[in-house]
Coordinates of C-alpha atoms and ligand atoms in Angstrom, one line a residue:
M83 CA 128.4 123.3 97.2
S84 CA 130.9 120.9 95.9
K85 CA 131.4 121.2 92.1
I86 CA 131.5 118.7 89.4
C87 CA 134.6 118.8 87.2
L88 CA 134.9 116.9 83.9
C89 CA 138.5 115.7 83.2
L90 CA 139.3 116.0 79.5
T91 CA 141.7 113.5 78.2
A92 CA 141.1 113.6 74.4
K93 CA 143.9 113.9 71.9
T94 CA 142.4 117.1 70.3
I95 CA 141.0 120.3 71.5
S96 CA 137.9 119.9 69.3
R97 CA 137.1 116.5 70.8
N98 CA 137.4 117.9 74.3
L99 CA 135.0 120.7 73.4
E100 CA 132.6 118.1 72.2
L101 CA 132.8 116.4 75.5
I102 CA 132.0 119.6 77.3
E103 CA 128.9 120.1 75.1
K104 CA 127.8 116.5 75.8
Y105 CA 127.9 117.0 79.6
R106 CA 127.4 120.7 79.9
K107 CA 124.2 120.5 81.9
Y108 CA 125.8 118.2 84.4
I109 CA 129.2 119.9 85.0
D110 CA 130.4 123.1 86.6
M111 CA 133.9 123.1 85.3
A112 CA 136.5 121.1 83.3
E113 CA 140.1 120.1 83.6
L114 CA 142.1 120.3 80.4
R115 CA 144.7 117.5 80.6
V116 CA 147.3 118.9 78.2
D117 CA 149.4 115.8 78.8
C118 CA 146.8 113.8 76.7
L119 CA 146.8 116.2 73.7
E120 CA 148.7 115.5 70.5
P121 CA 151.8 117.8 70.3
D122 CA 150.3 120.0 67.5
E123 CA 147.3 120.8 69.7
N124 CA 149.4 122.5 72.3
F125 CA 149.4 125.6 70.1
Y126 CA 145.8 126.1 70.8
I127 CA 145.5 125.6 74.6
R128 CA 145.6 129.3 75.4
H129 CA 142.1 130.0 74.0
F130 CA 140.5 126.9 75.5
P131 CA 138.8 128.6 78.4
Q132 CA 137.0 131.0 76.1
Q133 CA 135.9 128.2 73.9
A134 CA 134.8 126.0 76.8
G135 CA 132.6 128.7 78.4
I136 CA 133.1 127.3 81.9
P137 CA 135.9 127.6 84.4
V138 CA 138.8 125.4 83.3
I139 CA 141.8 123.9 85.2
L140 CA 145.0 123.8 83.3
T141 CA 146.9 120.5 84.1
I142 CA 149.9 118.8 82.6
R143 CA 150.3 115.6 84.5
R144 CA 153.6 113.8 84.6
K145 CA 153.7 110.0 84.3
Q146 CA 154.8 109.6 88.0
D147 CA 151.6 111.4 89.1
G148 CA 149.4 109.2 86.9
G149 CA 149.6 111.3 83.7
F150 CA 151.1 111.0 80.3
F151 CA 153.7 113.8 80.1
L152 CA 157.1 112.3 79.3
S153 CA 159.3 115.3 78.4
G154 CA 161.4 117.2 81.0
E155 CA 160.3 119.8 83.6
G156 CA 161.6 122.6 81.4
S157 CA 159.2 121.8 78.6
R158 CA 156.3 121.3 81.0
V159 CA 156.9 124.7 82.6
A160 CA 157.2 126.3 79.1
L161 CA 153.8 124.7 78.1
L162 CA 152.2 125.8 81.3
S163 CA 153.5 129.4 80.6
R164 CA 152.0 129.2 77.1
G165 CA 148.6 128.3 78.5
L166 CA 148.7 131.1 81.0
A167 CA 150.3 133.8 79.0
F168 CA 148.7 137.1 77.8
A169 CA 146.0 137.1 80.4
E170 CA 142.9 138.9 79.4
A171 CA 141.1 141.5 81.5
D172 CA 137.9 139.4 81.2
K173 CA 138.9 136.5 83.5
R174 CA 136.5 134.1 81.9
F175 CA 138.9 134.0 78.9
N176 CA 141.8 132.8 81.2
F177 CA 142.3 129.5 82.9
A178 CA 140.5 129.8 86.2
Y179 CA 142.8 127.3 87.9
V180 CA 146.2 125.7 87.3
D181 CA 147.2 122.4 88.9
L182 CA 150.8 122.4 90.2
E183 CA 152.2 119.4 92.0
E184 CA 153.7 119.9 95.4
D185 CA 157.3 119.5 94.3
L186 CA 157.1 122.0 91.3
E187 CA 159.1 125.1 92.1
V188 CA 158.4 127.9 89.6
P189 CA 158.0 131.1 91.7
G190 CA 158.0 133.5 88.6
L191 CA 155.2 131.6 87.0
E192 CA 153.2 131.3 90.2
E193 CA 153.5 135.0 90.9
A194 CA 152.3 135.9 87.4
V195 CA 149.4 133.5 87.7
R196 CA 148.2 135.0 91.0
T197 CA 148.5 138.5 89.6
F198 CA 146.0 137.7 86.9
G199 CA 143.5 135.9 89.1
T200 CA 144.2 132.2 88.2
R201 CA 144.1 130.1 91.4
I202 CA 146.7 127.4 92.1
I203 CA 145.6 123.9 93.0
R204 CA 148.6 122.4 94.8
S205 CA 148.3 118.7 94.3
Y206 CA 149.6 115.5 95.8
H207 CA 148.9 112.0 94.3
N208 CA 149.5 108.7 96.0
F209 CA 148.6 105.6 94.0
D210 CA 149.8 103.1 96.7
G211 CA 147.9 104.2 99.7
I212 CA 146.7 107.2 101.6
G213 CA 149.9 108.3 103.4
K214 CA 149.7 110.8 106.2
I215 CA 146.8 112.6 104.6
T216 CA 146.0 115.2 107.3
E217 CA 149.6 116.4 107.5
K218 CA 149.7 116.4 103.7
V219 CA 146.6 118.6 103.3
K220 CA 148.0 121.0 105.9
A221 CA 151.4 121.2 104.4
L222 CA 150.5 121.5 100.7
R223 CA 149.4 125.2 100.5
R224 CA 152.2 127.6 100.1
I225 CA 150.2 130.8 100.3
G226 CA 146.7 131.4 101.6
D227 CA 144.5 131.3 98.5
E228 CA 145.9 128.0 97.1
I229 CA 143.6 125.0 97.1
A230 CA 145.2 121.8 98.5
K231 CA 144.4 118.7 96.5
V232 CA 145.1 115.2 97.7
A233 CA 144.2 112.2 95.5
V234 CA 145.0 109.0 97.3
M235 CA 144.3 105.3 96.8
P236 CA 142.5 103.7 99.8
Q237 CA 143.4 100.0 100.1
N238 CA 140.3 99.2 102.2
L239 CA 137.4 100.9 104.0
N240 CA 139.6 101.6 107.0
D241 CA 141.6 103.9 104.7
V242 CA 138.4 105.5 103.6
L243 CA 137.4 106.1 107.2
A244 CA 140.8 107.9 107.7
I245 CA 140.0 110.1 104.7
Y246 CA 136.7 111.3 106.3
R247 CA 138.4 111.8 109.7
S248 CA 141.2 113.8 108.1
S249 CA 138.7 115.9 106.2
R250 CA 137.1 116.9 109.5
E251 CA 140.5 117.8 111.0
T252 CA 141.1 120.1 108.1
R253 CA 137.5 121.4 108.0
E254 CA 138.4 125.0 107.7
M255 CA 140.7 124.5 104.7
E256 CA 139.6 124.9 101.1
K257 CA 140.7 121.6 99.6
I258 CA 140.0 118.8 97.1
V259 CA 140.0 115.3 98.5
V260 CA 139.7 112.3 96.3
G261 CA 139.7 108.6 97.2
M262 CA 140.6 106.8 94.0
G263 CA 140.0 103.2 93.0
T264 CA 137.5 100.5 94.1
Y265 CA 137.0 101.8 97.6
G266 CA 136.9 105.5 96.8
L267 CA 133.6 105.8 95.0
N268 CA 131.8 107.0 98.2
T269 CA 134.2 109.9 98.5
R270 CA 133.4 111.0 95.0
V271 CA 129.7 110.9 95.7
L272 CA 130.0 112.4 99.2
S273 CA 132.3 115.1 98.1
E274 CA 130.1 117.8 99.7
K275 CA 130.1 115.9 103.1
L276 CA 133.9 115.6 102.8
G277 CA 134.2 119.3 102.3
S278 CA 135.9 118.8 98.9
F279 CA 135.8 121.8 96.6
L280 CA 135.0 119.5 93.6
S281 CA 134.5 115.9 92.5
Y282 CA 136.3 114.8 89.3
T283 CA 134.4 112.9 86.6
S284 CA 135.2 111.7 83.1
E285 CA 133.8 110.4 79.9
T286 CA 133.4 106.6 80.4
E287 CA 131.6 105.7 77.2
D288 CA 134.4 106.3 74.8
P289 CA 137.0 103.4 75.0
E290 CA 139.4 105.4 73.0
L291 CA 139.9 107.9 75.8
P292 CA 142.6 107.3 78.4
S293 CA 141.4 107.1 82.0
S294 CA 142.3 110.2 83.9
A295 CA 142.2 108.5 87.3
P296 CA 141.2 105.1 88.7
G297 CA 137.6 104.9 89.8
Q298 CA 136.2 108.1 88.2
I299 CA 132.6 107.9 87.0
N300 CA 130.6 109.7 84.4
P301 CA 129.0 113.1 85.3
V302 CA 125.5 111.7 84.4
E303 CA 126.0 108.8 86.8
L304 CA 127.2 111.1 89.6
V305 CA 124.2 113.4 89.2
E306 CA 121.4 111.0 88.1
K307 CA 122.3 107.8 89.8
Y308 CA 124.0 109.2 92.9
R309 CA 122.0 112.4 93.4
F310 CA 125.2 114.5 93.7
R311 CA 123.4 117.8 93.5
D312 CA 121.0 117.0 96.3
I313 CA 123.6 115.8 98.9
N314 CA 124.1 118.2 101.8
A315 CA 125.5 117.9 105.3
A316 CA 122.1 116.5 106.6
T317 CA 121.5 113.9 103.8
N318 CA 121.0 110.4 105.3
I319 CA 123.3 107.7 103.9
Y320 CA 122.2 104.2 103.0
G321 CA 124.1 101.6 101.1
V322 CA 125.0 98.0 100.2
V323 CA 128.0 96.2 101.5
G324 CA 129.6 93.1 99.9
F325 CA 132.5 92.0 97.8
P326 CA 133.3 92.3 95.0
L327 CA 130.0 94.1 94.4
T328 CA 130.6 94.5 90.7
T329 CA 127.0 94.1 89.9
T330 CA 124.4 95.8 92.1
F331 CA 121.2 97.4 91.0
S332 CA 120.2 98.6 94.5
P333 CA 121.7 102.1 94.1
K334 CA 119.6 102.7 91.0
I335 CA 116.4 101.4 92.8
Y336 CA 116.9 103.4 96.0
N337 CA 118.2 106.6 94.5
T338 CA 115.3 106.7 92.0
V339 CA 112.8 106.3 94.8
F340 CA 114.6 108.9 97.0
S341 CA 114.5 111.4 94.1
R342 CA 110.8 110.8 93.2
E343 CA 109.7 110.8 96.8
K344 CA 111.8 113.8 97.6
I345 CA 113.6 112.0 100.5
D346 CA 116.9 113.6 101.6
A347 CA 118.9 110.5 101.3
V348 CA 121.5 108.8 99.1
Y349 CA 122.4 105.1 98.6
I350 CA 125.9 104.1 97.8
P351 CA 127.7 100.7 97.2
F352 CA 130.5 100.0 99.7
P353 CA 132.7 97.2 98.4
A354 CA 134.4 95.8 101.6
R355 CA 137.0 93.1 102.0
N356 CA 136.5 93.3 105.7
L357 CA 133.0 93.6 107.3
N358 CA 134.3 95.3 110.5
Y359 CA 135.8 98.1 108.4
F360 CA 132.4 98.7 106.9
L361 CA 130.7 98.8 110.3
E362 CA 133.3 101.3 111.6
L363 CA 132.8 103.5 108.6
A364 CA 129.0 103.1 108.9
E365 CA 129.3 104.5 112.4
D366 CA 131.4 107.4 111.4
L367 CA 129.3 108.3 108.4
N368 CA 126.1 107.7 110.3
I369 CA 124.9 105.2 107.8
M370 CA 121.3 104.4 108.7
G371 CA 120.7 101.1 107.0
A372 CA 122.2 98.8 104.4
A373 CA 121.7 95.8 102.2
V374 CA 124.1 93.0 102.9
T375 CA 125.2 90.8 100.1
I376 CA 127.9 88.2 99.1
P377 CA 129.9 87.1 101.1
Y378 CA 128.6 88.7 104.4
K379 CA 125.0 87.4 104.8
E380 CA 126.0 85.0 107.5
E381 CA 128.9 86.8 109.0
I382 CA 126.8 89.9 109.7
I383 CA 124.6 88.1 112.2
E384 CA 127.1 88.2 115.0
H385 CA 127.2 92.0 114.8
L386 CA 123.4 92.4 115.3
S387 CA 121.6 93.3 118.5
S388 CA 118.4 91.8 117.3
V389 CA 117.2 89.7 114.4
S390 CA 113.9 89.1 112.8
N391 CA 112.3 85.6 112.6
S392 CA 113.3 85.4 109.0
V393 CA 117.0 85.7 109.9
Q394 CA 116.6 83.1 112.6
V395 CA 115.0 80.7 110.3
A396 CA 117.1 81.3 107.2
G397 CA 120.4 81.7 109.1
A398 CA 121.2 84.6 106.8
C399 CA 120.6 88.3 106.9
N400 CA 120.5 90.6 103.9
T401 CA 119.2 93.9 105.5
I402 CA 120.5 95.9 108.5
K403 CA 119.2 99.1 110.0
T404 CA 120.1 101.2 113.1
P405 CA 117.5 102.6 115.4
G406 CA 120.1 105.2 116.5
K407 CA 123.2 105.4 118.7
L408 CA 123.6 103.3 121.8
T409 CA 124.5 105.8 124.4
R410 CA 126.4 104.5 127.4
S411 CA 126.6 106.3 130.6
L412 CA 130.2 105.5 131.7
P413 CA 132.6 108.3 130.7
G414 CA 135.2 107.2 128.2
E415 CA 133.3 104.1 127.1
T416 CA 133.1 103.7 123.3
V417 CA 129.7 104.6 121.8
S418 CA 128.9 102.0 119.3
R419 CA 126.1 101.6 116.9
V420 CA 123.2 99.1 117.4
W421 CA 122.2 97.1 114.3
N422 CA 119.0 95.1 113.8
G423 CA 118.7 92.7 110.9
T424 CA 116.1 91.0 108.8
N425 CA 116.0 88.9 105.6
T426 CA 113.9 90.1 102.8
D427 CA 115.2 87.6 100.2
T428 CA 112.7 85.2 101.8
L429 CA 109.6 87.2 101.0
G430 CA 111.0 88.5 97.7
F431 CA 111.6 84.9 96.6
T432 CA 108.2 83.6 97.7
E433 CA 106.2 86.4 96.2
S434 CA 108.1 86.1 92.9
L435 CA 107.8 82.3 92.5
L436 CA 104.2 81.9 93.7
R437 CA 103.1 84.6 91.4
F438 CA 104.9 83.0 88.5
L439 CA 103.4 79.6 89.3
D440 CA 100.0 81.1 90.2
R441 CA 100.0 79.1 93.3
K442 CA 99.4 79.8 97.0
N443 CA 101.9 77.2 98.3
L444 CA 104.4 74.5 97.1
R445 CA 102.6 71.5 98.5
S446 CA 103.4 68.3 96.5
Q447 CA 106.2 70.1 94.6
K448 CA 109.6 68.3 94.4
I449 CA 112.3 70.9 94.0
T450 CA 116.1 70.8 93.4
I451 CA 118.1 73.7 94.9
I452 CA 121.5 74.3 93.4
G453 CA 123.8 76.0 96.0
A454 CA 123.8 76.2 99.8
G455 CA 124.9 79.8 100.4
G456 CA 123.1 82.7 101.9
A457 CA 120.4 83.0 99.2
A458 CA 119.8 79.2 99.2
R459 CA 119.2 79.4 103.0
A460 CA 116.5 82.0 102.5
V461 CA 115.0 80.0 99.6
V462 CA 115.0 76.7 101.4
S463 CA 113.4 78.1 104.6
E464 CA 110.6 79.5 102.5
I465 CA 110.1 76.2 100.6
F466 CA 109.8 74.4 103.9
R467 CA 107.2 77.0 105.1
L468 CA 105.3 76.5 101.8
K469 CA 105.3 72.7 102.3
G470 CA 107.5 71.8 99.3
K471 CA 110.1 69.0 99.3
C472 CA 113.8 69.7 98.4
L473 CA 117.0 68.1 97.2
I474 CA 119.9 70.4 97.9
L475 CA 123.0 70.1 95.7
N476 CA 126.1 72.0 96.4
R477 CA 129.7 72.1 95.1
N478 CA 130.7 71.5 98.8
A479 CA 128.4 68.6 99.6
V480 CA 129.0 69.1 103.4
R481 CA 127.4 72.5 103.3
A482 CA 124.5 71.0 101.3
R483 CA 124.1 68.3 104.0
E484 CA 124.2 70.9 106.8
L485 CA 121.4 72.9 105.3
A486 CA 119.3 69.9 104.3
M487 CA 119.6 68.4 107.8
N488 CA 117.8 71.4 109.3
Y489 CA 114.7 70.5 107.3
G490 CA 115.0 66.8 106.8
Y491 CA 115.6 67.3 103.1
A492 CA 117.8 65.3 100.7
W493 CA 121.2 66.5 99.7
G494 CA 124.2 65.8 97.4
G495 CA 127.2 67.2 95.6
L496 CA 127.1 68.8 92.1
D497 CA 128.2 65.6 90.4
S498 CA 127.0 62.8 88.3
Q499 CA 125.6 60.9 91.3
A500 CA 123.1 63.7 91.8
L501 CA 121.5 63.2 88.4
D502 CA 119.5 60.1 89.6
S503 CA 118.2 62.0 92.6
M504 CA 117.3 65.0 90.5
E505 CA 114.9 62.8 88.4
R506 CA 112.8 62.7 91.6
Y507 CA 113.1 66.4 92.3
S508 CA 112.5 68.0 89.0
D509 CA 109.1 69.9 89.2
I510 CA 111.1 73.0 89.9
I511 CA 114.8 73.7 89.8
I512 CA 116.2 76.8 91.6
Q513 CA 119.7 78.0 90.8
T514 CA 121.0 80.0 93.8
T515 CA 124.8 80.2 93.1
P516 CA 126.5 83.3 91.5
V517 CA 127.8 81.0 88.7
G518 CA 126.9 82.7 85.3
N519 CA 126.6 86.2 86.9
S520 CA 128.1 89.1 85.0
P521 CA 131.0 89.4 84.0
D522 CA 131.5 85.5 83.9
T523 CA 128.4 85.0 81.8
D524 CA 129.7 81.9 80.0
D525 CA 129.7 79.8 83.2
D526 CA 127.2 77.1 83.9
P527 CA 126.7 75.8 87.5
F528 CA 125.7 72.3 86.5
E529 CA 126.5 71.4 82.9
L530 CA 126.0 67.7 83.6
Y531 CA 122.3 68.2 84.0
H532 CA 120.2 68.0 80.8
F533 CA 116.7 69.6 81.1
N534 CA 113.8 67.4 79.9
G535 CA 111.5 70.4 79.2
H536 CA 109.0 69.7 82.0
E537 CA 110.8 71.6 84.8
T538 CA 110.1 75.1 85.9
V539 CA 113.5 76.7 86.3
M540 CA 114.3 79.8 88.4
D541 CA 117.7 81.4 88.4
L542 CA 118.2 84.0 91.2
I543 CA 120.7 85.8 88.9
Y544 CA 119.3 88.9 87.2
N545 CA 122.4 90.2 85.4
P546 CA 122.5 88.9 82.7
P547 CA 118.7 88.5 82.4
Q548 CA 119.3 85.0 80.9
T549 CA 122.2 83.0 82.2
V550 CA 123.6 80.1 80.2
F551 CA 121.7 77.8 82.6
L552 CA 118.4 79.5 81.9
K553 CA 119.1 79.6 78.2
R554 CA 119.7 75.8 78.2
A555 CA 116.4 75.3 80.1
M556 CA 114.5 77.5 77.7
A557 CA 116.0 75.7 74.7
A558 CA 114.6 72.4 76.2
G559 CA 111.1 73.9 76.5
C560 CA 111.1 74.7 80.3
R561 CA 109.2 77.6 81.8
V562 CA 111.9 80.0 83.2
L563 CA 112.1 82.9 85.6
N564 CA 115.1 85.1 86.4
G565 CA 115.9 86.9 89.6
M566 CA 114.8 90.4 88.6
D567 CA 111.3 90.2 89.9
M568 CA 112.6 88.7 93.2
L569 CA 115.2 91.5 93.4
L570 CA 112.6 94.2 93.1
R571 CA 110.2 92.5 95.6
Q572 CA 112.9 92.0 98.2
A573 CA 114.1 95.6 97.7
Q574 CA 110.6 96.7 98.3
H575 CA 110.4 94.9 101.7
Q576 CA 114.0 96.1 102.5
Y577 CA 113.1 99.7 101.8
E578 CA 110.0 99.4 104.1
Y579 CA 112.1 97.8 106.9
I580 CA 114.9 100.4 106.7
L581 CA 113.0 103.5 105.9
G582 CA 109.8 102.7 107.8
R583 CA 107.6 103.9 105.0
D584 CA 105.7 102.3 102.1
F585 CA 107.5 101.6 98.9
P586 CA 105.9 103.6 96.1
E587 CA 104.5 100.7 94.1
Q588 CA 103.6 102.9 91.1
L589 CA 107.3 103.2 90.4
I590 CA 107.8 99.5 89.9
P591 CA 107.1 99.3 86.1
A592 CA 109.5 102.2 85.4
L593 CA 112.2 100.7 87.7
L594 CA 111.8 97.4 86.0
G595 CA 112.1 99.0 82.6
S596 CA 115.2 100.9 83.4
L597 CA 116.9 98.0 85.2
Q598 CA 116.2 95.7 82.2
K599 CA 117.9 98.2 80.0
Ligands
NAP779 P1 127.0 83.0 98.8 O1 126.4 83.0 100.1 O2 128.4 83.4 98.6 O3 126.8 81.5 98.2 C1 127.4 81.0 97.1 C2 127.0 79.6 96.8 O4 127.3 79.4 95.4 C3 127.6 78.5 97.6 O5 126.7 77.5 97.7 C4 128.8 78.1 96.7 O6 129.2 76.8 96.9 C5 128.2 78.3 95.4 N1 129.2 78.5 94.4 C6 130.0 79.6 94.3 N2 130.9 79.5 93.3 C7 130.6 78.3 92.7 C8 131.1 77.6 91.6 N3 132.1 78.2 90.8 N4 130.6 76.4 91.2 C9 129.6 75.9 92.0 N5 129.1 76.5 93.1 C10 129.5 77.7 93.4 O7 126.1 83.9 97.8 P2 124.5 84.2 97.9 O8 124.3 85.4 98.8 O9 123.8 83.0 98.2 O10 124.1 84.7 96.4 C11 124.1 83.8 95.3 C12 123.5 84.4 94.1 O11 122.2 84.7 94.3 C13 124.2 85.7 93.7 O12 124.4 85.7 92.3 C14 123.2 86.8 94.0 O13 123.3 87.9 93.2 C15 121.9 86.0 93.8 N6 120.8 86.6 94.6 C16 119.8 87.1 94.0 C17 118.7 87.7 94.7 C18 117.6 88.3 94.0 O14 116.8 89.1 94.6 N7 117.4 88.0 92.7 C19 118.8 87.7 96.1 C20 119.8 87.1 96.7 C21 120.9 86.5 96.0 P3 130.3 76.3 98.0 O15 129.5 76.2 99.3 O16 130.8 75.0 97.5 O17 131.3 77.4 98.0

């Protein structure tokens, strides 16, 4: 099983030991980053493995490899020697591993290390891309029992795909493979599937600590949110694709349900600048289903073999699943994945709003919609079905018109001219743009509008729980609803569509509680 390693980047030995205690039940080993220690602390590194009580990697990372060590190679080798000197017969008291970069030549030290049972991790770091990763893994090891380590920076999901392919080509080798940065999170979670000896984690709650590598997450997150300990070769993969995907609660929802229901599956965010790259990766990793979010809810439709009525009506799709591989009989023809799609924003929205209003439909309701994107399409199609009347306002008024024309609704830009029309459409106001979403929580999609207090106001955003827009509505005396209830309801339908089983309703209160935290 792939192990979890905690990277220790504190200035002192005692703080590093505190971090091991904090995460002990989540980690298998630690990496002491001597390059982060204050100089006086270097005297005490030799006894660190004994104090830690778990296997420890000794690492002194140079600046060029992403570390903080600025002195010359002579002093680095001297410091490495200090950490590895006077090996004890009880190997638990020695460093279990030492990380030596590919270009470091210290045969004497390496021989001594091997003699006393410390294993060498031969490492290569690339912060600009992935390079020729397979060749690199194959060339790194100098003698048989070294562990090759490649830590690379994928620039997109196509690079991530190359990492998985390379891992299969070097299947028989003991190695550590890390995809760093925005696109690499899945490689950290799927370390077992990658055949990586370990996955690195770090303390992320202490802003004083320097980061050990871009994209590392906390051991608790890796274990509890991403089910690291349960992932094996057969585990089914699900996920969410979008960009930038900085806020997504779906992994928390799905992975909690998978854990409680003992389903052998994991759910991972896949930030993607290119939807095709995600679909190619999905095929390679055998991803069985996914949520689709900004900006791909419309673009995904052309990739689907069949769509539900809700996608046809809304013109947007937020959920895809595969029934299995499309097998073609002609030799040499590419085998490609079939995707079917549905839209669960529609039902999630309707159930949430009608329950809030305690109504069965929206007959006689005059409603303003702010935005004309994917979510707005789902919302408007439902309002039409529920017999409401809409005014659609969008920054780009042409898009508002296109959407409104499908239903014979009124439309306009987000400008002062819209204010008069809004007076006639103010029973309910529904905010569907991402404006005000975390991290840009000070933004307001329509500052010109002043609430009169009689409107019911729904904002589809759920993080933060109250956007500036909702706060203004509340201050004016309006009834307000955020997007959290809709999120959970649409996730419930999405889960049922993708997994083909009932969503465990009894988990909803607990999920709601933990998401609101
Ligand atoms: P989208 O398809 O990218 O649509 C974005 C819409 O927002 C467009 O109408 C766009 O106007 C408008 N917009 C973007 N930036 C703007 C700005 N700075 N000022 C004014 N308008 C701006 O996104 P989406 O999929 O519809 O999602 C929108 C929001 O709904 C997101 O925050 C998402 O998290 C939320 N959502 C919540 C749920 C839930 O379950 N609670 C479900 C779905 C979506 P232009 O046309 O002028 O570019």
